């Protein structure tokens, strides 16, 4: 996080987050019954609003899931064998599964 709104208490600058890009209305019949994926006014960051491929994006705090801090991976996969984005995901998943 590089900035938070004045009413945000759940997150702080410096936190790492994953962002659900879907923007639900929370008012339609589907949202009210827990079927947000069928939202009648569905929108998404990077699809119906700007920010999906930008260096910085603004997201509602409800769409942000705080991630644990983590150190850099011990080894980095070769960029010729594995795209950087995939490597980052793989590295994070392996840390989630770690038992020690
Ligand atoms: Zn809705």
Short mmCIF file of C-alpha atoms and ligand atoms in Angstrom, two decimals:
data_model
loop_
_atom_site.label_atom_id
_atom_site.label_comp_id
_atom_site.label_asym_id
_atom_site.label_seq_id
_atom_site.Cartn_x
_atom_site.Cartn_y
_atom_site.Cartn_z
CA UNK A 1 0.00 0.00 0.00
CA UNK A 2 1.32 3.40 -0.89
CA UNK A 3 -1.63 5.30 0.51
CA UNK A 4 -4.91 4.79 2.34
CA UNK A 5 -8.06 6.86 2.62
CA UNK A 6 -8.78 8.80 5.78
CA UNK A 7 -11.46 6.32 6.89
CA UNK A 8 -9.38 3.19 6.32
CA UNK A 9 -8.39 1.56 9.61
CA UNK A 10 -7.78 -2.01 8.43
CA UNK A 11 -4.70 -1.31 6.31
CA UNK A 12 -1.64 0.86 6.52
CA UNK A 13 0.94 2.21 4.12
CA UNK A 14 3.52 -0.49 3.55
CA UNK A 15 1.09 -3.40 3.90
CA UNK A 16 1.15 -6.01 1.15
CA UNK A 17 -2.28 -6.86 -0.23
CA UNK A 18 -3.98 -8.98 -2.83
CA UNK A 19 -6.82 -7.20 -4.60
CA UNK A 20 -10.05 -8.75 -5.81
CA UNK A 21 -10.67 -6.62 -8.90
CA UNK A 22 -14.41 -7.26 -8.97
CA UNK A 23 -16.55 -4.32 -7.94
CA UNK A 24 -19.99 -5.36 -6.73
CA UNK A 25 -22.94 -3.10 -6.03
CA UNK A 26 -23.98 -4.96 -2.83
CA UNK A 27 -27.54 -3.76 -3.49
CA UNK A 28 -28.97 -5.92 -6.28
CA UNK A 29 -30.89 -9.12 -5.58
CA UNK A 30 -27.84 -11.25 -6.34
CA UNK A 31 -25.49 -9.32 -4.08
CA UNK A 32 -28.05 -9.33 -1.27
CA UNK A 33 -28.28 -13.12 -1.46
CA UNK A 34 -24.53 -13.71 -1.55
CA UNK A 35 -24.28 -14.32 -5.28
CA UNK A 36 -22.04 -11.38 -6.04
CA UNK A 37 -20.63 -13.10 -9.11
CA UNK A 38 -24.00 -12.48 -10.77
CA UNK A 39 -24.17 -8.80 -9.74
CA UNK A 40 -26.42 -6.83 -12.07
CA UNK A 41 -24.05 -3.82 -11.93
CA UNK A 42 -20.76 -5.75 -11.82
CA UNK A 43 -17.64 -3.78 -12.65
CA UNK A 44 -13.95 -4.53 -12.29
CA UNK A 45 -10.71 -2.70 -11.84
CA UNK A 46 -8.92 -2.87 -15.15
CA UNK A 47 -12.06 -3.85 -17.06
CA UNK A 48 -14.66 -1.15 -16.50
CA UNK A 49 -12.39 1.20 -14.52
CA UNK A 50 -8.76 2.16 -15.02
CA UNK A 51 -5.92 0.57 -13.12
CA UNK A 52 -5.65 -3.09 -14.06
CA UNK A 53 -2.32 -2.82 -15.83
CA UNK A 54 -1.17 0.39 -14.18
CA UNK A 55 1.74 0.72 -11.80
CA UNK A 56 -0.66 2.01 -9.14
CA UNK A 57 -4.38 1.43 -8.75
CA UNK A 58 -7.08 2.50 -6.33
CA UNK A 59 -9.22 -0.25 -4.83
CA UNK A 60 -11.97 -0.31 -2.19
CA UNK A 61 -10.62 -1.54 1.14
CA UNK A 62 -13.25 -4.31 1.07
CA UNK A 63 -11.47 -5.72 -2.00
CA UNK A 64 -8.05 -5.83 -0.33
CA UNK A 65 -6.80 -8.86 1.55
CA UNK A 66 -3.77 -8.20 3.70
CA UNK A 67 -0.89 -10.56 2.99
CA UNK A 68 1.70 -11.68 5.50
CA UNK A 69 5.08 -10.07 5.19
CA UNK A 70 7.60 -12.30 3.53
CA UNK A 71 11.25 -12.25 2.79
CA UNK A 72 12.70 -12.54 -0.67
CA UNK A 73 12.85 -16.07 -2.06
CA UNK A 74 16.15 -17.88 -1.53
CA UNK A 75 16.51 -18.57 -5.22
CA UNK A 76 14.98 -16.88 -8.18
CA UNK A 77 13.86 -18.83 -11.21
CA UNK A 78 15.56 -17.98 -14.44
CA UNK A 79 13.55 -15.39 -16.32
CA UNK A 80 14.17 -17.38 -19.48
CA UNK A 81 12.41 -20.40 -17.97
CA UNK A 82 9.62 -18.75 -16.04
CA UNK A 83 7.92 -15.36 -16.41
CA UNK A 84 8.48 -13.11 -13.41
CA UNK A 85 4.80 -12.89 -12.56
CA UNK A 86 4.44 -16.62 -12.40
CA UNK A 87 7.55 -16.94 -10.29
CA UNK A 88 6.19 -14.46 -7.79
CA UNK A 89 2.95 -16.40 -7.47
CA UNK A 90 4.71 -19.70 -7.13
CA UNK A 91 7.05 -18.35 -4.50
CA UNK A 92 4.19 -16.99 -2.42
CA UNK A 93 2.16 -20.18 -2.65
CA UNK A 94 5.08 -22.30 -1.51
CA UNK A 95 5.50 -20.10 1.57
CA UNK A 96 1.80 -20.44 2.41
CA UNK A 97 2.17 -24.21 2.38
CA UNK A 98 5.29 -24.19 4.53
CA UNK A 99 4.92 -25.74 7.98
CA UNK A 100 8.01 -24.18 9.56
ZN1 LIG B 1 -24.95 -6.34 -7.20
#
